[in-house]
mmCIF file as Biopython writes it, N, C-alpha, C and O atoms, coordinates in Angstrom:
data_model
#
loop_
_atom_site.group_PDB
_atom_site.id
_atom_site.type_symbol
_atom_site.label_atom_id
_atom_site.label_alt_id
_atom_site.label_comp_id
_atom_site.label_asym_id
_atom_site.label_entity_id
_atom_site.label_seq_id
_atom_site.pdbx_PDB_ins_code
_atom_site.Cartn_x
_atom_site.Cartn_y
_atom_site.Cartn_z
_atom_site.occupancy
_atom_site.B_iso_or_equiv
_atom_site.auth_seq_id
_atom_site.auth_asym_id
_atom_site.pdbx_PDB_model_num
ATOM 1   N N  . ALA A ? 1  ? 0.565  -0.897  0.006  1.0 0.0 1  A 1 
ATOM 2   C CA . ALA A ? 1  ? -0.165 0.286   0.090  1.0 0.0 1  A 1 
ATOM 3   C C  . ALA A ? 1  ? 0.953  1.066   0.261  1.0 0.0 1  A 1 
ATOM 4   O O  . ALA A ? 1  ? 1.064  1.714   -0.780 1.0 0.0 1  A 1 
ATOM 5   N N  . ARG A ? 2  ? 1.751  1.322   0.943  1.0 0.0 2  A 1 
ATOM 6   C CA . ARG A ? 2  ? 3.008  2.297   0.498  1.0 0.0 2  A 1 
ATOM 7   C C  . ARG A ? 2  ? 3.542  2.384   -0.852 1.0 0.0 2  A 1 
ATOM 8   O O  . ARG A ? 2  ? 4.071  3.469   -1.094 1.0 0.0 2  A 1 
ATOM 9   N N  . GLY A ? 3  ? 3.546  1.679   -1.634 1.0 0.0 3  A 1 
ATOM 10  C CA . GLY A ? 3  ? 4.159  1.781   -2.940 1.0 0.0 3  A 1 
ATOM 11  C C  . GLY A ? 3  ? 3.537  2.261   -3.209 1.0 0.0 3  A 1 
ATOM 12  O O  . GLY A ? 3  ? 3.746  3.438   -3.502 1.0 0.0 3  A 1 
ATOM 13  N N  . ILE A ? 4  ? 2.127  1.605   -3.320 1.0 0.0 4  A 1 
ATOM 14  C CA . ILE A ? 4  ? 0.822  2.132   -4.241 1.0 0.0 4  A 1 
ATOM 15  C C  . ILE A ? 4  ? 0.456  3.963   -3.950 1.0 0.0 4  A 1 
ATOM 16  O O  . ILE A ? 4  ? -0.078 4.804   -4.673 1.0 0.0 4  A 1 
ATOM 17  N N  . LEU A ? 5  ? 1.092  4.037   -2.408 1.0 0.0 5  A 1 
ATOM 18  C CA . LEU A ? 5  ? 0.809  5.662   -2.398 1.0 0.0 5  A 1 
ATOM 19  C C  . LEU A ? 5  ? 1.937  6.748   -2.874 1.0 0.0 5  A 1 
ATOM 20  O O  . LEU A ? 5  ? 1.681  7.867   -3.319 1.0 0.0 5  A 1 
ATOM 21  N N  . LYS A ? 6  ? 3.901  5.901   -2.594 1.0 0.0 6  A 1 
ATOM 22  C CA . LYS A ? 6  ? 3.912  6.779   -3.200 1.0 0.0 6  A 1 
ATOM 23  C C  . LYS A ? 6  ? 4.691  6.554   -4.767 1.0 0.0 6  A 1 
ATOM 24  O O  . LYS A ? 6  ? 5.479  7.438   -5.105 1.0 0.0 6  A 1 
ATOM 25  N N  . ARG A ? 7  ? 4.524  5.675   -5.469 1.0 0.0 7  A 1 
ATOM 26  C CA . ARG A ? 7  ? 4.247  4.991   -6.785 1.0 0.0 7  A 1 
ATOM 27  C C  . ARG A ? 7  ? 5.571  4.504   -6.973 1.0 0.0 7  A 1 
ATOM 28  O O  . ARG A ? 7  ? 6.291  4.167   -7.913 1.0 0.0 7  A 1 
ATOM 29  N N  . GLN A ? 8  ? 5.634  4.600   -5.594 1.0 0.0 8  A 1 
ATOM 30  C CA . GLN A ? 8  ? 7.043  3.040   -6.427 1.0 0.0 8  A 1 
ATOM 31  C C  . GLN A ? 8  ? 6.899  1.486   -5.992 1.0 0.0 8  A 1 
ATOM 32  O O  . GLN A ? 8  ? 7.565  0.964   -5.098 1.0 0.0 8  A 1 
ATOM 33  N N  . ALA A ? 9  ? 5.820  0.771   -6.853 1.0 0.0 9  A 1 
ATOM 34  C CA . ALA A ? 9  ? 5.160  -0.466  -6.055 1.0 0.0 9  A 1 
ATOM 35  C C  . ALA A ? 9  ? 6.076  -1.388  -7.071 1.0 0.0 9  A 1 
ATOM 36  O O  . ALA A ? 9  ? 6.499  -2.290  -6.347 1.0 0.0 9  A 1 
ATOM 37  N N  . GLY A ? 10 ? 6.393  -1.513  -7.906 1.0 0.0 10 A 1 
ATOM 38  C CA . GLY A ? 10 ? 7.514  -2.098  -7.834 1.0 0.0 10 A 1 
ATOM 39  C C  . GLY A ? 10 ? 8.985  -2.961  -7.047 1.0 0.0 10 A 1 
ATOM 40  O O  . GLY A ? 10 ? 9.475  -4.090  -7.022 1.0 0.0 10 A 1 
ATOM 41  N N  . LYS A ? 11 ? 9.371  -0.962  -6.213 1.0 0.0 11 A 1 
ATOM 42  C CA . LYS A ? 11 ? 10.428 -1.624  -5.825 1.0 0.0 11 A 1 
ATOM 43  C C  . LYS A ? 11 ? 9.717  -2.394  -4.258 1.0 0.0 11 A 1 
ATOM 44  O O  . LYS A ? 11 ? 10.075 -3.463  -3.764 1.0 0.0 11 A 1 
ATOM 45  N N  . TYR A ? 12 ? 8.792  -1.587  -3.813 1.0 0.0 12 A 1 
ATOM 46  C CA . TYR A ? 12 ? 7.714  -2.418  -1.945 1.0 0.0 12 A 1 
ATOM 47  C C  . TYR A ? 12 ? 7.651  -3.801  -2.707 1.0 0.0 12 A 1 
ATOM 48  O O  . TYR A ? 12 ? 7.253  -4.637  -1.896 1.0 0.0 12 A 1 
ATOM 49  N N  . ILE A ? 13 ? 7.893  -4.402  -3.991 1.0 0.0 13 A 1 
ATOM 50  C CA . ILE A ? 13 ? 6.870  -5.584  -4.117 1.0 0.0 13 A 1 
ATOM 51  C C  . ILE A ? 13 ? 8.723  -6.410  -4.114 1.0 0.0 13 A 1 
ATOM 52  O O  . ILE A ? 13 ? 8.952  -7.327  -3.325 1.0 0.0 13 A 1 
ATOM 53  N N  . VAL A ? 14 ? 9.678  -5.965  -4.956 1.0 0.0 14 A 1 
ATOM 54  C CA . VAL A ? 14 ? 10.902 -6.786  -4.617 1.0 0.0 14 A 1 
ATOM 55  C C  . VAL A ? 14 ? 11.281 -6.966  -3.266 1.0 0.0 14 A 1 
ATOM 56  O O  . VAL A ? 14 ? 11.395 -8.000  -2.608 1.0 0.0 14 A 1 
ATOM 57  N N  . PHE A ? 15 ? 11.463 -5.731  -2.955 1.0 0.0 15 A 1 
ATOM 58  C CA . PHE A ? 15 ? 11.757 -5.683  -1.017 1.0 0.0 15 A 1 
ATOM 59  C C  . PHE A ? 15 ? 10.641 -6.309  -0.440 1.0 0.0 15 A 1 
ATOM 60  O O  . PHE A ? 15 ? 11.092 -6.761  0.613  1.0 0.0 15 A 1 
ATOM 61  N N  . GLY A ? 16 ? 9.354  -6.627  -0.510 1.0 0.0 16 A 1 
ATOM 62  C CA . GLY A ? 16 ? 8.403  -7.323  0.546  1.0 0.0 16 A 1 
ATOM 63  C C  . GLY A ? 16 ? 8.851  -8.930  0.135  1.0 0.0 16 A 1 
ATOM 64  O O  . GLY A ? 16 ? 8.948  -9.825  0.976  1.0 0.0 16 A 1 
ATOM 65  N N  . LEU A ? 17 ? 9.094  -9.102  -1.286 1.0 0.0 17 A 1 
ATOM 66  C CA . LEU A ? 17 ? 9.380  -10.695 -1.588 1.0 0.0 17 A 1 
ATOM 67  C C  . LEU A ? 17 ? 11.174 -10.870 -0.353 1.0 0.0 17 A 1 
ATOM 68  O O  . LEU A ? 17 ? 11.752 -11.763 0.266  1.0 0.0 17 A 1 
ATOM 69  N N  . LEU A ? 18 ? 11.308 -9.760  -0.557 1.0 0.0 18 A 1 
ATOM 70  C CA . LEU A ? 18 ? 13.301 -10.182 -0.214 1.0 0.0 18 A 1 
ATOM 71  C C  . LEU A ? 18 ? 13.189 -10.323 1.523  1.0 0.0 18 A 1 
ATOM 72  O O  . LEU A ? 18 ? 14.027 -11.044 2.064  1.0 0.0 18 A 1 
ATOM 73  N N  . VAL A ? 19 ? 12.111 -9.605  2.419  1.0 0.0 19 A 1 
ATOM 74  C CA . VAL A ? 19 ? 11.603 -9.404  3.684  1.0 0.0 19 A 1 
ATOM 75  C C  . VAL A ? 19 ? 11.159 -10.871 3.551  1.0 0.0 19 A 1 
ATOM 76  O O  . VAL A ? 19 ? 11.804 -11.614 4.291  1.0 0.0 19 A 1 
ATOM 77  N N  . ALA A ? 20 ? 10.404 -11.365 2.945  1.0 0.0 20 A 1 
ATOM 78  C CA . ALA A ? 20 ? 9.249  -12.688 3.328  1.0 0.0 20 A 1 
ATOM 79  C C  . ALA A ? 20 ? 10.292 -13.984 2.963  1.0 0.0 20 A 1 
ATOM 80  O O  . ALA A ? 20 ? 10.264 -14.963 3.710  1.0 0.0 20 A 1 
ATOM 81  N N  . THR A ? 21 ? 11.018 -13.967 2.039  1.0 0.0 21 A 1 
ATOM 82  C CA . THR A ? 21 ? 12.184 -14.984 2.266  1.0 0.0 21 A 1 
ATOM 83  C C  . THR A ? 21 ? 13.029 -15.166 3.200  1.0 0.0 21 A 1 
ATOM 84  O O  . THR A ? 21 ? 13.445 -16.280 3.518  1.0 0.0 21 A 1 
ATOM 85  N N  . LEU A ? 22 ? 13.377 -14.077 3.744  1.0 0.0 22 A 1 
ATOM 86  C CA . LEU A ? 22 ? 14.476 -13.731 4.925  1.0 0.0 22 A 1 
ATOM 87  C C  . LEU A ? 22 ? 13.874 -14.772 6.128  1.0 0.0 22 A 1 
ATOM 88  O O  . LEU A ? 22 ? 14.384 -15.682 6.781  1.0 0.0 22 A 1 
ATOM 89  N N  . LEU A ? 23 ? 12.470 -14.134 6.074  1.0 0.0 23 A 1 
ATOM 90  C CA . LEU A ? 23 ? 11.413 -14.208 7.565  1.0 0.0 23 A 1 
ATOM 91  C C  . LEU A ? 23 ? 11.605 -15.661 6.890  1.0 0.0 23 A 1 
ATOM 92  O O  . LEU A ? 23 ? 12.611 -15.621 6.180  1.0 0.0 23 A 1 
ATOM 93  N N  . HIS A ? 24 ? 11.036 -16.833 6.866  1.0 0.0 24 A 1 
ATOM 94  C CA . HIS A ? 24 ? 11.254 -17.613 5.865  1.0 0.0 24 A 1 
ATOM 95  C C  . HIS A ? 24 ? 12.236 -18.274 6.309  1.0 0.0 24 A 1 
ATOM 96  O O  . HIS A ? 24 ? 12.094 -18.893 7.364  1.0 0.0 24 A 1 
ATOM 97  N N  . VAL A ? 25 ? 13.374 -18.300 5.663  1.0 0.0 25 A 1 
ATOM 98  C CA . VAL A ? 25 ? 15.180 -18.456 5.848  1.0 0.0 25 A 1 
ATOM 99  C C  . VAL A ? 25 ? 15.040 -18.491 7.797  1.0 0.0 25 A 1 
ATOM 100 O O  . VAL A ? 25 ? 15.082 -19.636 8.245  1.0 0.0 25 A 1 
ATOM 101 N N  . ILE A ? 26 ? 14.992 -18.130 8.137  1.0 0.0 26 A 1 
ATOM 102 C CA . ILE A ? 26 ? 14.925 -17.909 9.945  1.0 0.0 26 A 1 
ATOM 103 C C  . ILE A ? 26 ? 14.046 -18.341 10.411 1.0 0.0 26 A 1 
ATOM 104 O O  . ILE A ? 26 ? 14.218 -18.662 11.587 1.0 0.0 26 A 1 
ATOM 105 N N  . PHE A ? 27 ? 12.685 -18.593 9.836  1.0 0.0 27 A 1 
ATOM 106 C CA . PHE A ? 27 ? 11.951 -19.721 10.836 1.0 0.0 27 A 1 
ATOM 107 C C  . PHE A ? 27 ? 12.284 -20.730 10.765 1.0 0.0 27 A 1 
ATOM 108 O O  . PHE A ? 27 ? 12.709 -21.161 11.837 1.0 0.0 27 A 1 
ATOM 109 N N  . ASN A ? 28 ? 12.332 -21.867 9.406  1.0 0.0 28 A 1 
ATOM 110 C CA . ASN A ? 28 ? 13.423 -22.989 9.281  1.0 0.0 28 A 1 
ATOM 111 C C  . ASN A ? 28 ? 14.797 -22.968 9.910  1.0 0.0 28 A 1 
ATOM 112 O O  . ASN A ? 28 ? 15.465 -23.883 10.391 1.0 0.0 28 A 1 
ATOM 113 N N  . TYR A ? 29 ? 15.028 -21.745 9.783  1.0 0.0 29 A 1 
ATOM 114 C CA . TYR A ? 29 ? 16.282 -22.367 10.358 1.0 0.0 29 A 1 
ATOM 115 C C  . TYR A ? 29 ? 16.317 -23.291 12.055 1.0 0.0 29 A 1 
ATOM 116 O O  . TYR A ? 29 ? 16.753 -24.408 12.335 1.0 0.0 29 A 1 
ATOM 117 N N  . LEU A ? 30 ? 15.604 -22.154 12.970 1.0 0.0 30 A 1 
ATOM 118 C CA . LEU A ? 30 ? 14.707 -22.170 14.244 1.0 0.0 30 A 1 
ATOM 119 C C  . LEU A ? 30 ? 14.712 -23.312 14.254 1.0 0.0 30 A 1 
ATOM 120 O O  . LEU A ? 30 ? 15.407 -23.905 15.079 1.0 0.0 30 A 1 
ATOM 121 N N  . ILE A ? 31 ? 13.857 -24.059 13.243 1.0 0.0 31 A 1 
ATOM 122 C CA . ILE A ? 31 ? 12.480 -25.305 13.434 1.0 0.0 31 A 1 
ATOM 123 C C  . ILE A ? 31 ? 14.202 -26.491 13.549 1.0 0.0 31 A 1 
ATOM 124 O O  . ILE A ? 31 ? 14.336 -27.436 14.326 1.0 0.0 31 A 1 
ATOM 125 N N  . ILE A ? 32 ? 15.053 -26.091 12.717 1.0 0.0 32 A 1 
ATOM 126 C CA . ILE A ? 32 ? 15.323 -27.410 12.285 1.0 0.0 32 A 1 
ATOM 127 C C  . ILE A ? 32 ? 16.618 -27.174 13.379 1.0 0.0 32 A 1 
ATOM 128 O O  . ILE A ? 32 ? 17.245 -28.194 13.663 1.0 0.0 32 A 1 
ATOM 129 N N  . ILE A ? 33 ? 17.097 -25.774 14.067 1.0 0.0 33 A 1 
ATOM 130 C CA . ILE A ? 33 ? 17.856 -26.320 15.326 1.0 0.0 33 A 1 
ATOM 131 C C  . ILE A ? 33 ? 17.602 -26.323 16.514 1.0 0.0 33 A 1 
ATOM 132 O O  . ILE A ? 33 ? 18.300 -26.408 17.524 1.0 0.0 33 A 1 
ATOM 133 N N  . ASN A ? 34 ? 15.865 -26.158 16.210 1.0 0.0 34 A 1 
ATOM 134 C CA . ASN A ? 34 ? 15.765 -26.273 18.357 1.0 0.0 34 A 1 
ATOM 135 C C  . ASN A ? 34 ? 14.634 -27.367 18.027 1.0 0.0 34 A 1 
ATOM 136 O O  . ASN A ? 34 ? 13.947 -27.363 17.005 1.0 0.0 34 A 1 
ATOM 137 N N  . ASN A ? 35 ? 14.558 -28.320 19.089 1.0 0.0 35 A 1 
ATOM 138 C CA . ASN A ? 35 ? 13.854 -29.503 19.094 1.0 0.0 35 A 1 
ATOM 139 C C  . ASN A ? 35 ? 12.354 -28.768 19.670 1.0 0.0 35 A 1 
ATOM 140 O O  . ASN A ? 35 ? 11.253 -29.075 19.213 1.0 0.0 35 A 1 
ATOM 141 N N  . LEU A ? 36 ? 12.606 -27.575 20.942 1.0 0.0 36 A 1 
ATOM 142 C CA . LEU A ? 36 ? 11.298 -26.982 21.289 1.0 0.0 36 A 1 
ATOM 143 C C  . LEU A ? 36 ? 10.303 -26.211 19.390 1.0 0.0 36 A 1 
ATOM 144 O O  . LEU A ? 36 ? 10.742 -25.946 18.271 1.0 0.0 36 A 1 
ATOM 145 N N  . ILE A ? 37 ? 9.010  -26.157 19.983 1.0 0.0 37 A 1 
ATOM 146 C CA . ILE A ? 37 ? 8.655  -25.508 19.524 1.0 0.0 37 A 1 
ATOM 147 C C  . ILE A ? 37 ? 8.680  -23.828 19.572 1.0 0.0 37 A 1 
ATOM 148 O O  . ILE A ? 37 ? 8.580  -22.982 18.685 1.0 0.0 37 A 1 
ATOM 149 N N  . VAL A ? 38 ? 8.791  -23.778 20.463 1.0 0.0 38 A 1 
ATOM 150 C CA . VAL A ? 38 ? 8.747  -22.911 21.287 1.0 0.0 38 A 1 
ATOM 151 C C  . VAL A ? 38 ? 9.127  -21.015 21.050 1.0 0.0 38 A 1 
ATOM 152 O O  . VAL A ? 38 ? 8.472  -19.974 21.103 1.0 0.0 38 A 1 
ATOM 153 N N  . ILE A ? 39 ? 11.134 -21.562 20.671 1.0 0.0 39 A 1 
ATOM 154 C CA . ILE A ? 39 ? 11.037 -20.193 19.900 1.0 0.0 39 A 1 
ATOM 155 C C  . ILE A ? 39 ? 11.072 -19.644 19.100 1.0 0.0 39 A 1 
ATOM 156 O O  . ILE A ? 39 ? 11.255 -18.434 18.962 1.0 0.0 39 A 1 
ATOM 157 N N  . PRO A ? 40 ? 10.722 -21.269 17.651 1.0 0.0 40 A 1 
ATOM 158 C CA . PRO A ? 40 ? 9.890  -20.423 16.233 1.0 0.0 40 A 1 
ATOM 159 C C  . PRO A ? 40 ? 8.581  -19.899 16.306 1.0 0.0 40 A 1 
ATOM 160 O O  . PRO A ? 40 ? 7.932  -19.379 15.398 1.0 0.0 40 A 1 
ATOM 161 N N  . THR A ? 41 ? 8.131  -20.170 17.966 1.0 0.0 41 A 1 
ATOM 162 C CA . THR A ? 41 ? 6.371  -19.709 17.670 1.0 0.0 41 A 1 
ATOM 163 C C  . THR A ? 41 ? 6.592  -18.224 18.491 1.0 0.0 41 A 1 
ATOM 164 O O  . THR A ? 41 ? 5.683  -17.400 18.398 1.0 0.0 41 A 1 
ATOM 165 N N  . LEU A ? 42 ? 7.887  -17.867 19.347 1.0 0.0 42 A 1 
ATOM 166 C CA . LEU A ? 42 ? 8.092  -17.147 19.500 1.0 0.0 42 A 1 
ATOM 167 C C  . LEU A ? 42 ? 8.494  -15.635 18.562 1.0 0.0 42 A 1 
ATOM 168 O O  . LEU A ? 42 ? 8.022  -14.501 18.480 1.0 0.0 42 A 1 
ATOM 169 N N  . PHE A ? 43 ? 9.429  -16.255 18.065 1.0 0.0 43 A 1 
ATOM 170 C CA . PHE A ? 43 ? 9.205  -14.969 16.726 1.0 0.0 43 A 1 
ATOM 171 C C  . PHE A ? 43 ? 8.473  -15.205 15.450 1.0 0.0 43 A 1 
ATOM 172 O O  . PHE A ? 43 ? 8.799  -14.813 14.329 1.0 0.0 43 A 1 
ATOM 173 N N  . LEU A ? 44 ? 7.194  -16.066 15.875 1.0 0.0 44 A 1 
ATOM 174 C CA . LEU A ? 44 ? 5.873  -15.763 14.745 1.0 0.0 44 A 1 
ATOM 175 C C  . LEU A ? 44 ? 5.855  -15.109 15.709 1.0 0.0 44 A 1 
ATOM 176 O O  . LEU A ? 44 ? 6.402  -14.008 15.635 1.0 0.0 44 A 1 
ATOM 177 N N  . VAL A ? 45 ? 5.451  -15.371 16.530 1.0 0.0 45 A 1 
ATOM 178 C CA . VAL A ? 45 ? 4.864  -13.652 17.567 1.0 0.0 45 A 1 
ATOM 179 C C  . VAL A ? 45 ? 5.419  -12.282 17.183 1.0 0.0 45 A 1 
ATOM 180 O O  . VAL A ? 45 ? 4.929  -11.313 16.603 1.0 0.0 45 A 1 
ATOM 181 N N  . ILE A ? 46 ? 6.546  -12.531 17.680 1.0 0.0 46 A 1 
ATOM 182 C CA . ILE A ? 46 ? 6.996  -11.107 17.639 1.0 0.0 46 A 1 
ATOM 183 C C  . ILE A ? 46 ? 7.106  -10.949 15.788 1.0 0.0 46 A 1 
ATOM 184 O O  . ILE A ? 46 ? 5.991  -10.478 15.565 1.0 0.0 46 A 1 
ATOM 185 N N  . VAL A ? 47 ? 7.577  -11.034 14.841 1.0 0.0 47 A 1 
ATOM 186 C CA . VAL A ? 47 ? 7.012  -10.296 13.777 1.0 0.0 47 A 1 
ATOM 187 C C  . VAL A ? 47 ? 5.302  -10.523 13.273 1.0 0.0 47 A 1 
ATOM 188 O O  . VAL A ? 47 ? 5.069  -10.038 12.165 1.0 0.0 47 A 1 
ATOM 189 N N  . ALA A ? 48 ? 4.439  -11.014 13.776 1.0 0.0 48 A 1 
ATOM 190 C CA . ALA A ? 48 ? 3.081  -10.539 13.941 1.0 0.0 48 A 1 
ATOM 191 C C  . ALA A ? 48 ? 3.212  -9.724  14.460 1.0 0.0 48 A 1 
ATOM 192 O O  . ALA A ? 48 ? 2.591  -8.841  13.868 1.0 0.0 48 A 1 
ATOM 193 N N  . PHE A ? 49 ? 4.024  -9.044  15.955 1.0 0.0 49 A 1 
ATOM 194 C CA . PHE A ? 49 ? 3.433  -7.669  16.103 1.0 0.0 49 A 1 
ATOM 195 C C  . PHE A ? 49 ? 4.086  -6.853  15.519 1.0 0.0 49 A 1 
ATOM 196 O O  . PHE A ? 49 ? 3.269  -5.932  15.548 1.0 0.0 49 A 1 
ATOM 197 N N  . PHE A ? 50 ? 5.293  -6.286  14.780 1.0 0.0 50 A 1 
ATOM 198 C CA . PHE A ? 50 ? 5.504  -5.346  13.766 1.0 0.0 50 A 1 
ATOM 199 C C  . PHE A ? 50 ? 4.501  -6.097  12.686 1.0 0.0 50 A 1 
ATOM 200 O O  . PHE A ? 50 ? 4.722  -7.254  13.045 1.0 0.0 50 A 1 
ATOM 201 N N  . VAL A ? 51 ? 3.747  -6.197  11.831 1.0 0.0 51 A 1 
ATOM 202 C CA . VAL A ? 51 ? 3.219  -6.483  11.272 1.0 0.0 51 A 1 
ATOM 203 C C  . VAL A ? 51 ? 2.027  -5.986  11.248 1.0 0.0 51 A 1 
ATOM 204 O O  . VAL A ? 51 ? 1.525  -5.326  10.338 1.0 0.0 51 A 1 
ATOM 205 N N  . PHE A ? 52 ? 1.314  -6.461  12.768 1.0 0.0 52 A 1 
ATOM 206 C CA . PHE A ? 52 ? 0.331  -5.644  13.433 1.0 0.0 52 A 1 
ATOM 207 C C  . PHE A ? 52 ? 0.566  -3.732  13.351 1.0 0.0 52 A 1 
ATOM 208 O O  . PHE A ? 52 ? -0.272 -2.850  13.159 1.0 0.0 52 A 1 
ATOM 209 N N  . ILE A ? 53 ? 1.666  -3.672  13.526 1.0 0.0 53 A 1 
ATOM 210 C CA . ILE A ? 53 ? 1.768  -1.948  13.708 1.0 0.0 53 A 1 
ATOM 211 C C  . ILE A ? 53 ? 1.660  -1.447  12.439 1.0 0.0 53 A 1 
ATOM 212 O O  . ILE A ? 53 ? 1.481  -0.243  12.258 1.0 0.0 53 A 1 
ATOM 213 N N  . ASP A ? 54 ? 1.754  -2.267  11.495 1.0 0.0 54 A 1 
ATOM 214 C CA . ASP A ? 54 ? 2.581  -1.950  10.522 1.0 0.0 54 A 1 
ATOM 215 C C  . ASP A ? 54 ? 1.021  -1.729  9.815  1.0 0.0 54 A 1 
ATOM 216 O O  . ASP A ? 54 ? 0.769  -0.856  8.984  1.0 0.0 54 A 1 
ATOM 217 N N  . PHE A ? 55 ? 0.318  -2.450  10.199 1.0 0.0 55 A 1 
ATOM 218 C CA . PHE A ? 55 ? -1.317 -2.314  9.344  1.0 0.0 55 A 1 
ATOM 219 C C  . PHE A ? 55 ? -2.144 -1.093  10.119 1.0 0.0 55 A 1 
ATOM 220 O O  . PHE A ? 55 ? -3.099 -0.408  9.751  1.0 0.0 55 A 1 
ATOM 221 N N  . GLU A ? 56 ? -1.439 -1.113  11.236 1.0 0.0 56 A 1 
ATOM 222 C CA . GLU A ? 56 ? -2.527 0.285   12.126 1.0 0.0 56 A 1 
ATOM 223 C C  . GLU A ? 56 ? -2.112 1.462   11.377 1.0 0.0 56 A 1 
ATOM 224 O O  . GLU A ? 56 ? -2.873 2.146   10.692 1.0 0.0 56 A 1 
ATOM 225 N N  . GLU A ? 57 ? -0.498 1.723   11.588 1.0 0.0 57 A 1 
ATOM 226 C CA . GLU A ? 57 ? 0.211  2.732   9.941  1.0 0.0 57 A 1 
ATOM 227 C C  . GLU A ? 57 ? -0.932 3.491   9.002  1.0 0.0 57 A 1 
ATOM 228 O O  . GLU A ? 57 ? -1.456 4.597   8.873  1.0 0.0 57 A 1 
ATOM 229 N N  . LEU A ? 58 ? -0.969 1.982   8.362  1.0 0.0 58 A 1 
ATOM 230 C CA . LEU A ? 58 ? -1.933 2.444   7.084  1.0 0.0 58 A 1 
ATOM 231 C C  . LEU A ? 58 ? -3.212 2.887   7.219  1.0 0.0 58 A 1 
ATOM 232 O O  . LEU A ? 58 ? -3.769 3.804   6.617  1.0 0.0 58 A 1 
ATOM 233 N N  . LYS A ? 59 ? -3.749 1.948   8.300  1.0 0.0 59 A 1 
ATOM 234 C CA . LYS A ? 59 ? -5.131 2.617   8.543  1.0 0.0 59 A 1 
ATOM 235 C C  . LYS A ? 59 ? -5.109 4.064   9.126  1.0 0.0 59 A 1 
ATOM 236 O O  . LYS A ? 59 ? -6.197 4.641   9.128  1.0 0.0 59 A 1 
ATOM 237 N N  . GLN A ? 60 ? -4.272 4.584   9.510  1.0 0.0 60 A 1 
ATOM 238 C CA . GLN A ? 60 ? -4.431 5.843   9.919  1.0 0.0 60 A 1 
ATOM 239 C C  . GLN A ? 60 ? -3.667 6.677   8.533  1.0 0.0 60 A 1 
ATOM 240 O O  . GLN A ? 60 ? -3.860 7.891   8.599  1.0 0.0 60 A 1 
ATOM 241 N N  . ILE A ? 61 ? -3.044 6.342   7.604  1.0 0.0 61 A 1 
ATOM 242 C CA . ILE A ? 61 ? -2.898 6.795   6.286  1.0 0.0 61 A 1 
ATOM 243 C C  . ILE A ? 61 ? -4.037 7.021   5.404  1.0 0.0 61 A 1 
ATOM 244 O O  . ILE A ? 61 ? -4.088 7.827   4.475  1.0 0.0 61 A 1 
ATOM 245 N N  . ASP A ? 62 ? -4.815 6.331   5.744  1.0 0.0 62 A 1 
ATOM 246 C CA . ASP A ? 62 ? -6.014 5.619   5.233  1.0 0.0 62 A 1 
ATOM 247 C C  . ASP A ? 62 ? -6.955 6.337   5.671  1.0 0.0 62 A 1 
ATOM 248 O O  . ASP A ? 62 ? -7.983 6.209   5.006  1.0 0.0 62 A 1 
ATOM 249 N N  . LYS A ? 63 ? -7.044 7.233   6.748  1.0 0.0 63 A 1 
ATOM 250 C CA . LYS A ? 63 ? -8.206 7.769   7.613  1.0 0.0 63 A 1 
ATOM 251 C C  . LYS A ? 63 ? -7.637 8.969   6.968  1.0 0.0 63 A 1 
ATOM 252 O O  . LYS A ? 63 ? -8.557 9.427   6.291  1.0 0.0 63 A 1 
ATOM 253 N N  . LEU A ? 64 ? -6.527 9.759   6.823  1.0 0.0 64 A 1 
ATOM 254 C CA . LEU A ? 64 ? -6.269 11.066  6.244  1.0 0.0 64 A 1 
ATOM 255 C C  . LEU A ? 64 ? -7.014 11.197  5.010  1.0 0.0 64 A 1 
ATOM 256 O O  . LEU A ? 64 ? -7.179 10.451  4.045  1.0 0.0 64 A 1 
ATOM 257 N N  . PRO A ? 65 ? -7.665 13.068  5.501  1.0 0.0 65 A 1 
ATOM 258 C CA . PRO A ? 65 ? -8.520 13.315  4.082  1.0 0.0 65 A 1 
ATOM 259 C C  . PRO A ? 65 ? -7.273 12.965  2.461  1.0 0.0 65 A 1 
ATOM 260 O O  . PRO A ? 65 ? -6.197 12.392  2.290  1.0 0.0 65 A 1 
ATOM 261 N N  . ALA A ? 66 ? -8.073 13.570  1.774  1.0 0.0 66 A 1 
ATOM 262 C CA . ALA A ? 66 ? -7.688 13.090  0.338  1.0 0.0 66 A 1 
ATOM 263 C C  . ALA A ? 66 ? -6.925 14.625  -0.123 1.0 0.0 66 A 1 
ATOM 264 O O  . ALA A ? 66 ? -7.277 15.781  0.114  1.0 0.0 66 A 1 
ATOM 265 N N  . GLN A ? 67 ? -5.825 14.117  -0.824 1.0 0.0 67 A 1 
ATOM 266 C CA . GLN A ? 67 ? -5.473 16.142  -1.330 1.0 0.0 67 A 1 
ATOM 267 C C  . GLN A ? 67 ? -5.416 16.038  -3.123 1.0 0.0 67 A 1 
ATOM 268 O O  . GLN A ? 67 ? -5.222 17.051  -3.794 1.0 0.0 67 A 1 
#
């Protein structure tokens, strides 16, 4: 959504794919090195927290009056 607002959607799509790939690599690594599911689950909760914050910021942008 930020890319559309700034008219740079392509850059944000590539960046989003890279970040998603990196998060998957980290999550898979945590699963492989830990026999317990606690640490990978904690990682997912932390990532979800940041995603929630970003969505809240986008909601605020959506509520701004049109320019």
